[in-house]
Amino acid sequence: MRLQSSGEVAEAAYWARLYGRWESMDLAGVVGFMRGFERPWWVVGGWAIDAFTGLRREHSDVDVSIFASDVPALREHVGERWHLWSLAGGDMRPLTDKHPEVFGPDSQVWVREHGDAPWVIDLPLTPDRDGLWTNKYFPEHTGRLDEVTWVADDGVRYLNPEIVLLFKARLHRTKDQHDLERTWPLLSDASQDWLRKSVRRHYPDCPWKFV
């Protein structure tokens, strides 16, 4: 299992000092949290890479996504049990009856029990247009949910690994390079070709080397 770099640890400490501490749920906890939510949801980020490769690395949290249009359904799902906060560009505000709208369809929702409790789930929202999954960075990239995600043997839905890696190419951190290296040999030829072309098109300065 890969440990976090000193830079990643420092970054996590910075955000914890600014916004409050995290005690993230593990994947089983997230599955339990989402149980009974009747709208689509899927795991993204490093956990999605783990599921595809069958290899584990250390994670600071589990990122799970829903369509931005389903935030009202999420609020109904959690009721009074959990507090939901909208986060975008460093700004935060609670989702309440007075302020039920998120900052935008590409913002995040953080979850905790109350003001003295740690954050437990990070929910990066996914824009949806006409019922289609829509890439938050490149709106021309759309698809049906069953085209851009897959369901593992554990019954959990995950974002396709090549799309996860395209998101990671934007930051190309140490952990993202590691995720590329362990995923690339397992991708189909078509997925490799799509990822290579997409990274070169959208992130021409990305240092990743494709083999």
mmCIF file with all atom_site columns, C-alpha atoms in Angstrom:
data_model
loop_
_atom_site.group_PDB
_atom_site.id
_atom_site.type_symbol
_atom_site.label_atom_id
_atom_site.label_alt_id
_atom_site.label_comp_id
_atom_site.label_asym_id
_atom_site.label_entity_id
_atom_site.label_seq_id
_atom_site.pdbx_PDB_ins_code
_atom_site.Cartn_x
_atom_site.Cartn_y
_atom_site.Cartn_z
_atom_site.occupancy
_atom_site.B_iso_or_equiv
_atom_site.pdbx_formal_charge
_atom_site.auth_seq_id
_atom_site.auth_comp_id
_atom_site.auth_asym_id
_atom_site.auth_atom_id
_atom_site.pdbx_PDB_model_num
ATOM 1   C CA . MET A 1 1   ? 0.000   0.000  0.000   1.00 0.00 ? 1   MET A CA 1
ATOM 2   C CA . ARG A 1 2   ? 1.445   3.350  -1.059  1.00 0.00 ? 2   ARG A CA 1
ATOM 3   C CA . LEU A 1 3   ? 1.852   5.937  1.703   1.00 0.00 ? 3   LEU A CA 1
ATOM 4   C CA . GLN A 1 4   ? 1.079   9.619  1.194   1.00 0.00 ? 4   GLN A CA 1
ATOM 5   C CA . SER A 1 5   ? 3.958   11.925 0.303   1.00 0.00 ? 5   SER A CA 1
ATOM 6   C CA . SER A 1 6   ? 5.011   14.651 2.740   1.00 0.00 ? 6   SER A CA 1
ATOM 7   C CA . GLY A 1 7   ? 3.451   17.222 0.396   1.00 0.00 ? 7   GLY A CA 1
ATOM 8   C CA . GLU A 1 8   ? 0.113   15.426 0.400   1.00 0.00 ? 8   GLU A CA 1
ATOM 9   C CA . VAL A 1 9   ? 0.169   15.159 4.181   1.00 0.00 ? 9   VAL A CA 1
ATOM 10  C CA . ALA A 1 10  ? 0.921   18.887 4.474   1.00 0.00 ? 10  ALA A CA 1
ATOM 11  C CA . GLU A 1 11  ? -1.891  19.741 2.066   1.00 0.00 ? 11  GLU A CA 1
ATOM 12  C CA . ALA A 1 12  ? -4.374  17.685 4.070   1.00 0.00 ? 12  ALA A CA 1
ATOM 13  C CA . ALA A 1 13  ? -3.246  19.391 7.281   1.00 0.00 ? 13  ALA A CA 1
ATOM 14  C CA . TYR A 1 14  ? -3.714  22.824 5.707   1.00 0.00 ? 14  TYR A CA 1
ATOM 15  C CA . TRP A 1 15  ? -7.301  22.138 4.652   1.00 0.00 ? 15  TRP A CA 1
ATOM 16  C CA . ALA A 1 16  ? -8.128  20.540 8.003   1.00 0.00 ? 16  ALA A CA 1
ATOM 17  C CA . ARG A 1 17  ? -6.904  23.655 9.809   1.00 0.00 ? 17  ARG A CA 1
ATOM 18  C CA . LEU A 1 18  ? -8.952  25.874 7.498   1.00 0.00 ? 18  LEU A CA 1
ATOM 19  C CA . TYR A 1 19  ? -12.216 23.927 7.300   1.00 0.00 ? 19  TYR A CA 1
ATOM 20  C CA . GLY A 1 20  ? -12.129 21.448 10.149  1.00 0.00 ? 20  GLY A CA 1
ATOM 21  C CA . ARG A 1 21  ? -10.952 17.927 10.666  1.00 0.00 ? 21  ARG A CA 1
ATOM 22  C CA . TRP A 1 22  ? -11.778 14.896 8.583   1.00 0.00 ? 22  TRP A CA 1
ATOM 23  C CA . GLU A 1 23  ? -12.547 11.365 9.728   1.00 0.00 ? 23  GLU A CA 1
ATOM 24  C CA . SER A 1 24  ? -13.578 9.962  6.400   1.00 0.00 ? 24  SER A CA 1
ATOM 25  C CA . MET A 1 25  ? -15.834 6.972  6.103   1.00 0.00 ? 25  MET A CA 1
ATOM 26  C CA . ASP A 1 26  ? -14.335 3.964  4.401   1.00 0.00 ? 26  ASP A CA 1
ATOM 27  C CA . LEU A 1 27  ? -15.998 2.469  1.349   1.00 0.00 ? 27  LEU A CA 1
ATOM 28  C CA . ALA A 1 28  ? -18.279 0.255  3.439   1.00 0.00 ? 28  ALA A CA 1
ATOM 29  C CA . GLY A 1 29  ? -19.373 3.305  5.407   1.00 0.00 ? 29  GLY A CA 1
ATOM 30  C CA . VAL A 1 30  ? -20.142 5.234  2.235   1.00 0.00 ? 30  VAL A CA 1
ATOM 31  C CA . VAL A 1 31  ? -22.157 2.311  0.862   1.00 0.00 ? 31  VAL A CA 1
ATOM 32  C CA . GLY A 1 32  ? -24.157 2.277  4.090   1.00 0.00 ? 32  GLY A CA 1
ATOM 33  C CA . PHE A 1 33  ? -24.643 6.041  3.951   1.00 0.00 ? 33  PHE A CA 1
ATOM 34  C CA . MET A 1 34  ? -25.978 5.874  0.390   1.00 0.00 ? 34  MET A CA 1
ATOM 35  C CA . ARG A 1 35  ? -28.158 2.815  0.974   1.00 0.00 ? 35  ARG A CA 1
ATOM 36  C CA . GLY A 1 36  ? -31.753 3.718  0.197   1.00 0.00 ? 36  GLY A CA 1
ATOM 37  C CA . PHE A 1 37  ? -30.794 6.700  -1.974  1.00 0.00 ? 37  PHE A CA 1
ATOM 38  C CA . GLU A 1 38  ? -32.896 6.045  -5.039  1.00 0.00 ? 38  GLU A CA 1
ATOM 39  C CA . ARG A 1 39  ? -30.926 8.130  -7.503  1.00 0.00 ? 39  ARG A CA 1
ATOM 40  C CA . PRO A 1 40  ? -27.668 7.079  -9.230  1.00 0.00 ? 40  PRO A CA 1
ATOM 41  C CA . TRP A 1 41  ? -24.381 7.403  -7.369  1.00 0.00 ? 41  TRP A CA 1
ATOM 42  C CA . TRP A 1 42  ? -20.888 6.189  -8.144  1.00 0.00 ? 42  TRP A CA 1
ATOM 43  C CA . VAL A 1 43  ? -17.384 6.208  -6.667  1.00 0.00 ? 43  VAL A CA 1
ATOM 44  C CA . VAL A 1 44  ? -14.711 8.343  -8.353  1.00 0.00 ? 44  VAL A CA 1
ATOM 45  C CA . GLY A 1 45  ? -11.039 9.135  -7.704  1.00 0.00 ? 45  GLY A CA 1
ATOM 46  C CA . GLY A 1 46  ? -8.458  6.766  -6.323  1.00 0.00 ? 46  GLY A CA 1
ATOM 47  C CA . TRP A 1 47  ? -10.963 4.264  -4.948  1.00 0.00 ? 47  TRP A CA 1
ATOM 48  C CA . ALA A 1 48  ? -12.303 3.772  -8.475  1.00 0.00 ? 48  ALA A CA 1
ATOM 49  C CA . ILE A 1 49  ? -8.757  3.031  -9.627  1.00 0.00 ? 49  ILE A CA 1
ATOM 50  C CA . ASP A 1 50  ? -8.352  0.532  -6.773  1.00 0.00 ? 50  ASP A CA 1
ATOM 51  C CA . ALA A 1 51  ? -11.550 -1.256 -7.795  1.00 0.00 ? 51  ALA A CA 1
ATOM 52  C CA . PHE A 1 52  ? -10.426 -1.513 -11.417 1.00 0.00 ? 52  PHE A CA 1
ATOM 53  C CA . THR A 1 53  ? -6.854  -2.645 -10.727 1.00 0.00 ? 53  THR A CA 1
ATOM 54  C CA . GLY A 1 54  ? -7.502  -4.779 -7.651  1.00 0.00 ? 54  GLY A CA 1
ATOM 55  C CA . LEU A 1 55  ? -4.584  -2.972 -5.975  1.00 0.00 ? 55  LEU A CA 1
ATOM 56  C CA . ARG A 1 56  ? -4.893  -0.757 -2.914  1.00 0.00 ? 56  ARG A CA 1
ATOM 57  C CA . ARG A 1 57  ? -3.137  2.431  -1.917  1.00 0.00 ? 57  ARG A CA 1
ATOM 58  C CA . GLU A 1 58  ? -3.682  4.795  0.989   1.00 0.00 ? 58  GLU A CA 1
ATOM 59  C CA . HIS A 1 59  ? -6.568  7.248  0.621   1.00 0.00 ? 59  HIS A CA 1
ATOM 60  C CA . SER A 1 60  ? -7.536  10.281 2.656   1.00 0.00 ? 60  SER A CA 1
ATOM 61  C CA . ASP A 1 61  ? -11.231 9.866  1.819   1.00 0.00 ? 61  ASP A CA 1
ATOM 62  C CA . VAL A 1 62  ? -13.764 8.214  -0.476  1.00 0.00 ? 62  VAL A CA 1
ATOM 63  C CA . ASP A 1 63  ? -15.105 10.466 -3.227  1.00 0.00 ? 63  ASP A CA 1
ATOM 64  C CA . VAL A 1 64  ? -18.627 9.594  -4.332  1.00 0.00 ? 64  VAL A CA 1
ATOM 65  C CA . SER A 1 65  ? -20.525 11.531 -6.978  1.00 0.00 ? 65  SER A CA 1
ATOM 66  C CA . ILE A 1 66  ? -24.164 12.155 -7.835  1.00 0.00 ? 66  ILE A CA 1
ATOM 67  C CA . PHE A 1 67  ? -25.841 14.250 -10.490 1.00 0.00 ? 67  PHE A CA 1
ATOM 68  C CA . ALA A 1 68  ? -26.137 17.890 -9.452  1.00 0.00 ? 68  ALA A CA 1
ATOM 69  C CA . SER A 1 69  ? -29.859 17.757 -10.176 1.00 0.00 ? 69  SER A CA 1
ATOM 70  C CA . ASP A 1 70  ? -30.230 15.075 -7.494  1.00 0.00 ? 70  ASP A CA 1
ATOM 71  C CA . VAL A 1 71  ? -29.042 17.239 -4.579  1.00 0.00 ? 71  VAL A CA 1
ATOM 72  C CA . PRO A 1 72  ? -32.655 17.771 -3.411  1.00 0.00 ? 72  PRO A CA 1
ATOM 73  C CA . ALA A 1 73  ? -33.070 13.984 -3.310  1.00 0.00 ? 73  ALA A CA 1
ATOM 74  C CA . LEU A 1 74  ? -29.870 13.722 -1.265  1.00 0.00 ? 74  LEU A CA 1
ATOM 75  C CA . ARG A 1 75  ? -31.139 16.286 1.222   1.00 0.00 ? 75  ARG A CA 1
ATOM 76  C CA . GLU A 1 76  ? -34.327 14.280 1.588   1.00 0.00 ? 76  GLU A CA 1
ATOM 77  C CA . HIS A 1 77  ? -32.287 11.095 1.966   1.00 0.00 ? 77  HIS A CA 1
ATOM 78  C CA . VAL A 1 78  ? -30.172 12.386 4.881   1.00 0.00 ? 78  VAL A CA 1
ATOM 79  C CA . GLY A 1 79  ? -32.996 14.316 6.584   1.00 0.00 ? 79  GLY A CA 1
ATOM 80  C CA . GLU A 1 80  ? -31.908 15.781 9.920   1.00 0.00 ? 80  GLU A CA 1
ATOM 81  C CA . ARG A 1 81  ? -29.321 13.075 10.529  1.00 0.00 ? 81  ARG A CA 1
ATOM 82  C CA . TRP A 1 82  ? -26.521 14.791 8.580   1.00 0.00 ? 82  TRP A CA 1
ATOM 83  C CA . HIS A 1 83  ? -25.536 18.333 7.637   1.00 0.00 ? 83  HIS A CA 1
ATOM 84  C CA . LEU A 1 84  ? -24.681 19.011 3.997   1.00 0.00 ? 84  LEU A CA 1
ATOM 85  C CA . TRP A 1 85  ? -22.466 21.914 2.972   1.00 0.00 ? 85  TRP A CA 1
ATOM 86  C CA . SER A 1 86  ? -21.860 23.271 -0.513  1.00 0.00 ? 86  SER A CA 1
ATOM 87  C CA . LEU A 1 87  ? -18.237 24.084 -1.343  1.00 0.00 ? 87  LEU A CA 1
ATOM 88  C CA . ALA A 1 88  ? -16.808 25.904 -4.372  1.00 0.00 ? 88  ALA A CA 1
ATOM 89  C CA . GLY A 1 89  ? -13.742 28.070 -4.883  1.00 0.00 ? 89  GLY A CA 1
ATOM 90  C CA . GLY A 1 90  ? -12.987 28.134 -1.163  1.00 0.00 ? 90  GLY A CA 1
ATOM 91  C CA . ASP A 1 91  ? -16.494 29.317 -0.210  1.00 0.00 ? 91  ASP A CA 1
ATOM 92  C CA . MET A 1 92  ? -18.789 27.206 1.955   1.00 0.00 ? 92  MET A CA 1
ATOM 93  C CA . ARG A 1 93  ? -22.382 27.405 3.079   1.00 0.00 ? 93  ARG A CA 1
ATOM 94  C CA . PRO A 1 94  ? -24.841 24.921 4.576   1.00 0.00 ? 94  PRO A CA 1
ATOM 95  C CA . LEU A 1 95  ? -27.639 23.496 2.464   1.00 0.00 ? 95  LEU A CA 1
ATOM 96  C CA . THR A 1 96  ? -30.773 24.480 4.342   1.00 0.00 ? 96  THR A CA 1
ATOM 97  C CA . ASP A 1 97  ? -34.393 25.237 3.548   1.00 0.00 ? 97  ASP A CA 1
ATOM 98  C CA . LYS A 1 98  ? -33.385 28.896 3.312   1.00 0.00 ? 98  LYS A CA 1
ATOM 99  C CA . HIS A 1 99  ? -30.403 28.152 1.063   1.00 0.00 ? 99  HIS A CA 1
ATOM 100 C CA . PRO A 1 100 ? -31.144 24.836 -0.683  1.00 0.00 ? 100 PRO A CA 1
ATOM 101 C CA . GLU A 1 101 ? -29.081 25.492 -3.810  1.00 0.00 ? 101 GLU A CA 1
ATOM 102 C CA . VAL A 1 102 ? -25.472 24.410 -4.302  1.00 0.00 ? 102 VAL A CA 1
ATOM 103 C CA . PHE A 1 103 ? -22.962 26.929 -5.659  1.00 0.00 ? 103 PHE A CA 1
ATOM 104 C CA . GLY A 1 104 ? -23.033 25.246 -9.057  1.00 0.00 ? 104 GLY A CA 1
ATOM 105 C CA . PRO A 1 105 ? -23.436 21.904 -10.827 1.00 0.00 ? 105 PRO A CA 1
ATOM 106 C CA . ASP A 1 106 ? -19.676 21.334 -10.666 1.00 0.00 ? 106 ASP A CA 1
ATOM 107 C CA . SER A 1 107 ? -19.290 22.153 -6.957  1.00 0.00 ? 107 SER A CA 1
ATOM 108 C CA . GLN A 1 108 ? -18.797 19.783 -4.020  1.00 0.00 ? 108 GLN A CA 1
ATOM 109 C CA . VAL A 1 109 ? -20.934 18.722 -1.090  1.00 0.00 ? 109 VAL A CA 1
ATOM 110 C CA . TRP A 1 110 ? -19.286 17.883 2.227   1.00 0.00 ? 110 TRP A CA 1
ATOM 111 C CA . VAL A 1 111 ? -21.064 15.832 4.880   1.00 0.00 ? 111 VAL A CA 1
ATOM 112 C CA . ARG A 1 112 ? -20.854 15.847 8.683   1.00 0.00 ? 112 ARG A CA 1
ATOM 113 C CA . GLU A 1 113 ? -23.203 15.240 11.612  1.00 0.00 ? 113 GLU A CA 1
ATOM 114 C CA . HIS A 1 114 ? -22.985 18.687 13.256  1.00 0.00 ? 114 HIS A CA 1
ATOM 115 C CA . GLY A 1 115 ? -20.714 21.663 13.759  1.00 0.00 ? 115 GLY A CA 1
ATOM 116 C CA . ASP A 1 116 ? -18.421 19.923 16.253  1.00 0.00 ? 116 ASP A CA 1
ATOM 117 C CA . ALA A 1 117 ? -18.182 16.722 14.238  1.00 0.00 ? 117 ALA A CA 1
ATOM 118 C CA . PRO A 1 118 ? -15.602 15.832 11.581  1.00 0.00 ? 118 PRO A CA 1
ATOM 119 C CA . TRP A 1 119 ? -16.338 15.759 7.892   1.00 0.00 ? 119 TRP A CA 1
ATOM 120 C CA . VAL A 1 120 ? -16.967 12.213 6.715   1.00 0.00 ? 120 VAL A CA 1
ATOM 121 C CA . ILE A 1 121 ? -17.786 12.296 2.976   1.00 0.00 ? 121 ILE A CA 1
ATOM 122 C CA . ASP A 1 122 ? -16.710 14.433 0.024   1.00 0.00 ? 122 ASP A CA 1
ATOM 123 C CA . LEU A 1 123 ? -19.318 14.464 -2.742  1.00 0.00 ? 123 LEU A CA 1
ATOM 124 C CA . PRO A 1 124 ? -18.019 16.096 -5.939  1.00 0.00 ? 124 PRO A CA 1
ATOM 125 C CA . LEU A 1 125 ? -21.114 16.791 -7.993  1.00 0.00 ? 125 LEU A CA 1
ATOM 126 C CA . THR A 1 126 ? -21.449 15.862 -11.649 1.00 0.00 ? 126 THR A CA 1
ATOM 127 C CA . PRO A 1 127 ? -23.302 18.162 -14.048 1.00 0.00 ? 127 PRO A CA 1
ATOM 128 C CA . ASP A 1 128 ? -26.043 16.457 -16.038 1.00 0.00 ? 128 ASP A CA 1
ATOM 129 C CA . ARG A 1 129 ? -27.616 17.667 -19.244 1.00 0.00 ? 129 ARG A CA 1
ATOM 130 C CA . ASP A 1 130 ? -30.744 16.018 -20.647 1.00 0.00 ? 130 ASP A CA 1
ATOM 131 C CA . GLY A 1 131 ? -30.111 13.083 -18.335 1.00 0.00 ? 131 GLY A CA 1
ATOM 132 C CA . LEU A 1 132 ? -26.553 12.593 -19.573 1.00 0.00 ? 132 LEU A CA 1
ATOM 133 C CA . TRP A 1 133 ? -23.393 12.453 -17.482 1.00 0.00 ? 133 TRP A CA 1
ATOM 134 C CA . THR A 1 134 ? -21.390 15.579 -18.339 1.00 0.00 ? 134 THR A CA 1
ATOM 135 C CA . ASN A 1 135 ? -17.684 16.168 -17.775 1.00 0.00 ? 135 ASN A CA 1
ATOM 136 C CA . LYS A 1 136 ? -17.402 19.122 -15.374 1.00 0.00 ? 136 LYS A CA 1
ATOM 137 C CA . TYR A 1 137 ? -14.243 20.381 -17.088 1.00 0.00 ? 137 TYR A CA 1
ATOM 138 C CA . PHE A 1 138 ? -15.141 19.674 -20.721 1.00 0.00 ? 138 PHE A CA 1
ATOM 139 C CA . PRO A 1 139 ? -18.923 19.976 -21.208 1.00 0.00 ? 139 PRO A CA 1
ATOM 140 C CA . GLU A 1 140 ? -18.729 18.576 -24.734 1.00 0.00 ? 140 GLU A CA 1
ATOM 141 C CA . HIS A 1 141 ? -17.799 15.213 -23.174 1.00 0.00 ? 141 HIS A CA 1
ATOM 142 C CA . THR A 1 142 ? -21.115 13.557 -22.332 1.00 0.00 ? 142 THR A CA 1
ATOM 143 C CA . GLY A 1 143 ? -22.483 10.037 -22.164 1.00 0.00 ? 143 GLY A CA 1
ATOM 144 C CA . ARG A 1 144 ? -25.081 7.779  -20.669 1.00 0.00 ? 144 ARG A CA 1
ATOM 145 C CA . LEU A 1 145 ? -24.234 6.764  -17.132 1.00 0.00 ? 145 LEU A CA 1
ATOM 146 C CA . ASP A 1 146 ? -23.804 3.108  -18.098 1.00 0.00 ? 146 ASP A CA 1
ATOM 147 C CA . GLU A 1 147 ? -21.260 4.168  -20.737 1.00 0.00 ? 147 GLU A CA 1
ATOM 148 C CA . VAL A 1 148 ? -19.004 6.127  -18.377 1.00 0.00 ? 148 VAL A CA 1
ATOM 149 C CA . THR A 1 149 ? -19.300 3.922  -15.287 1.00 0.00 ? 149 THR A CA 1
ATOM 150 C CA . TRP A 1 150 ? -19.161 0.215  -14.470 1.00 0.00 ? 150 TRP A CA 1
ATOM 151 C CA . VAL A 1 151 ? -20.481 -1.958 -11.659 1.00 0.00 ? 151 VAL A CA 1
ATOM 152 C CA . ALA A 1 152 ? -18.002 -4.160 -9.778  1.00 0.00 ? 152 ALA A CA 1
ATOM 153 C CA . ASP A 1 153 ? -18.664 -7.529 -8.212  1.00 0.00 ? 153 ASP A CA 1
ATOM 154 C CA . ASP A 1 154 ? -19.350 -5.756 -4.909  1.00 0.00 ? 154 ASP A CA 1
ATOM 155 C CA . GLY A 1 155 ? -22.361 -4.076 -6.520  1.00 0.00 ? 155 GLY A CA 1
ATOM 156 C CA . VAL A 1 156 ? -20.801 -0.611 -6.296  1.00 0.00 ? 156 VAL A CA 1
ATOM 157 C CA . ARG A 1 157 ? -20.748 1.606  -9.381  1.00 0.00 ? 157 ARG A CA 1
ATOM 158 C CA . TYR A 1 158 ? -17.425 3.256  -10.291 1.00 0.00 ? 158 TYR A CA 1
ATOM 159 C CA . LEU A 1 159 ? -16.367 5.875  -12.825 1.00 0.00 ? 159 LEU A CA 1
ATOM 160 C CA . ASN A 1 160 ? -14.454 4.383  -15.754 1.00 0.00 ? 160 ASN A CA 1
ATOM 161 C CA . PRO A 1 161 ? -10.707 4.380  -15.024 1.00 0.00 ? 161 PRO A CA 1
ATOM 162 C CA . GLU A 1 162 ? -9.703  6.280  -18.164 1.00 0.00 ? 162 GLU A CA 1
ATOM 163 C CA . ILE A 1 163 ? -12.033 9.140  -17.161 1.00 0.00 ? 163 ILE A CA 1
ATOM 164 C CA . VAL A 1 164 ? -10.696 9.116  -13.601 1.00 0.00 ? 164 VAL A CA 1
ATOM 165 C CA . LEU A 1 165 ? -7.186  9.418  -15.013 1.00 0.00 ? 165 LEU A CA 1
ATOM 166 C CA . LEU A 1 166 ? -8.182  12.304 -17.293 1.00 0.00 ? 166 LEU A CA 1
ATOM 167 C CA . PHE A 1 167 ? -9.401  14.175 -14.208 1.00 0.00 ? 167 PHE A CA 1
ATOM 168 C CA . LYS A 1 168 ? -6.148  13.332 -12.448 1.00 0.00 ? 168 LYS A CA 1
ATOM 169 C CA . ALA A 1 169 ? -4.046  14.594 -15.380 1.00 0.00 ? 169 ALA A CA 1
ATOM 170 C CA . ARG A 1 170 ? -5.188  18.124 -14.514 1.00 0.00 ? 170 ARG A CA 1
ATOM 171 C CA . LEU A 1 171 ? -3.143  18.016 -11.283 1.00 0.00 ? 171 LEU A CA 1
ATOM 172 C CA . HIS A 1 172 ? -0.685  15.184 -12.035 1.00 0.00 ? 172 HIS A CA 1
ATOM 173 C CA . ARG A 1 173 ? 0.308   14.798 -8.381  1.00 0.00 ? 173 ARG A CA 1
ATOM 174 C CA . THR A 1 174 ? 2.555   11.999 -7.158  1.00 0.00 ? 174 THR A CA 1
ATOM 175 C CA . LYS A 1 175 ? -0.419  9.803  -6.329  1.00 0.00 ? 175 LYS A CA 1
ATOM 176 C CA . ASP A 1 176 ? -1.934  10.490 -9.746  1.00 0.00 ? 176 ASP A CA 1
ATOM 177 C CA . GLN A 1 177 ? 1.260   9.341  -11.476 1.00 0.00 ? 177 GLN A CA 1
ATOM 178 C CA . HIS A 1 178 ? 1.127   6.198  -9.357  1.00 0.00 ? 178 HIS A CA 1
ATOM 179 C CA . ASP A 1 179 ? -2.497  5.604  -10.358 1.00 0.00 ? 179 ASP A CA 1
ATOM 180 C CA . LEU A 1 180 ? -1.590  5.994  -14.026 1.00 0.00 ? 180 LEU A CA 1
ATOM 181 C CA . GLU A 1 181 ? 1.275   3.516  -13.776 1.00 0.00 ? 181 GLU A CA 1
ATOM 182 C CA . ARG A 1 182 ? -0.791  0.784  -12.177 1.00 0.00 ? 182 ARG A CA 1
ATOM 183 C CA . THR A 1 183 ? -3.845  1.319  -14.396 1.00 0.00 ? 183 THR A CA 1
ATOM 184 C CA . TRP A 1 184 ? -2.358  1.876  -17.858 1.00 0.00 ? 184 TRP A CA 1
ATOM 185 C CA . PRO A 1 185 ? -1.371  -1.748 -18.597 1.00 0.00 ? 185 PRO A CA 1
ATOM 186 C CA . LEU A 1 186 ? -4.876  -2.940 -17.710 1.00 0.00 ? 186 LEU A CA 1
ATOM 187 C CA . LEU A 1 187 ? -6.771  -0.544 -19.981 1.00 0.00 ? 187 LEU A CA 1
ATOM 188 C CA . SER A 1 188 ? -8.111  -1.713 -23.320 1.00 0.00 ? 188 SER A CA 1
ATOM 189 C CA . ASP A 1 189 ? -6.436  -0.416 -26.464 1.00 0.00 ? 189 ASP A CA 1
ATOM 190 C CA . ALA A 1 190 ? -9.440  1.817  -27.107 1.00 0.00 ? 190 ALA A CA 1
ATOM 191 C CA . SER A 1 191 ? -9.326  3.282  -23.590 1.00 0.00 ? 191 SER A CA 1
ATOM 192 C CA . GLN A 1 192 ? -5.574  3.870  -23.821 1.00 0.00 ? 192 GLN A CA 1
ATOM 193 C CA . ASP A 1 193 ? -6.000  5.645  -27.140 1.00 0.00 ? 193 ASP A CA 1
ATOM 194 C CA . TRP A 1 194 ? -8.828  7.820  -25.795 1.00 0.00 ? 194 TRP A CA 1
ATOM 195 C CA . LEU A 1 195 ? -6.874  8.776  -22.668 1.00 0.00 ? 195 LEU A CA 1
ATOM 196 C CA . ARG A 1 196 ? -3.667  9.538  -24.568 1.00 0.00 ? 196 ARG A CA 1
ATOM 197 C CA . LYS A 1 197 ? -5.466  11.793 -27.055 1.00 0.00 ? 197 LYS A CA 1
ATOM 198 C CA . SER A 1 198 ? -7.586  13.479 -24.376 1.00 0.00 ? 198 SER A CA 1
ATOM 199 C CA . VAL A 1 199 ? -4.620  14.318 -22.149 1.00 0.00 ? 199 VAL A CA 1
ATOM 200 C CA . ARG A 1 200 ? -2.593  15.656 -25.072 1.00 0.00 ? 200 ARG A CA 1
ATOM 201 C CA . ARG A 1 201 ? -5.540  17.738 -26.231 1.00 0.00 ? 201 ARG A CA 1
ATOM 202 C CA . HIS A 1 202 ? -6.612  19.210 -22.899 1.00 0.00 ? 202 HIS A CA 1
ATOM 203 C CA . TYR A 1 203 ? -3.378  19.154 -20.887 1.00 0.00 ? 203 TYR A CA 1
ATOM 204 C CA . PRO A 1 204 ? -0.503  19.470 -23.367 1.00 0.00 ? 204 PRO A CA 1
ATOM 205 C CA . ASP A 1 205 ? 1.914   20.369 -20.543 1.00 0.00 ? 205 ASP A CA 1
ATOM 206 C CA . CYS A 1 206 ? 1.099   17.267 -18.502 1.00 0.00 ? 206 CYS A CA 1
ATOM 207 C CA . PRO A 1 207 ? 4.373   15.364 -17.958 1.00 0.00 ? 207 PRO A CA 1
ATOM 208 C CA . TRP A 1 208 ? 2.792   11.920 -18.119 1.00 0.00 ? 208 TRP A CA 1
ATOM 209 C CA . LYS A 1 209 ? 4.498   9.425  -20.401 1.00 0.00 ? 209 LYS A CA 1
ATOM 210 C CA . PHE A 1 210 ? 2.265   6.892  -22.124 1.00 0.00 ? 210 PHE A CA 1
ATOM 211 C CA . VAL A 1 211 ? 3.769   3.574  -23.115 1.00 0.00 ? 211 VAL A CA 1
#
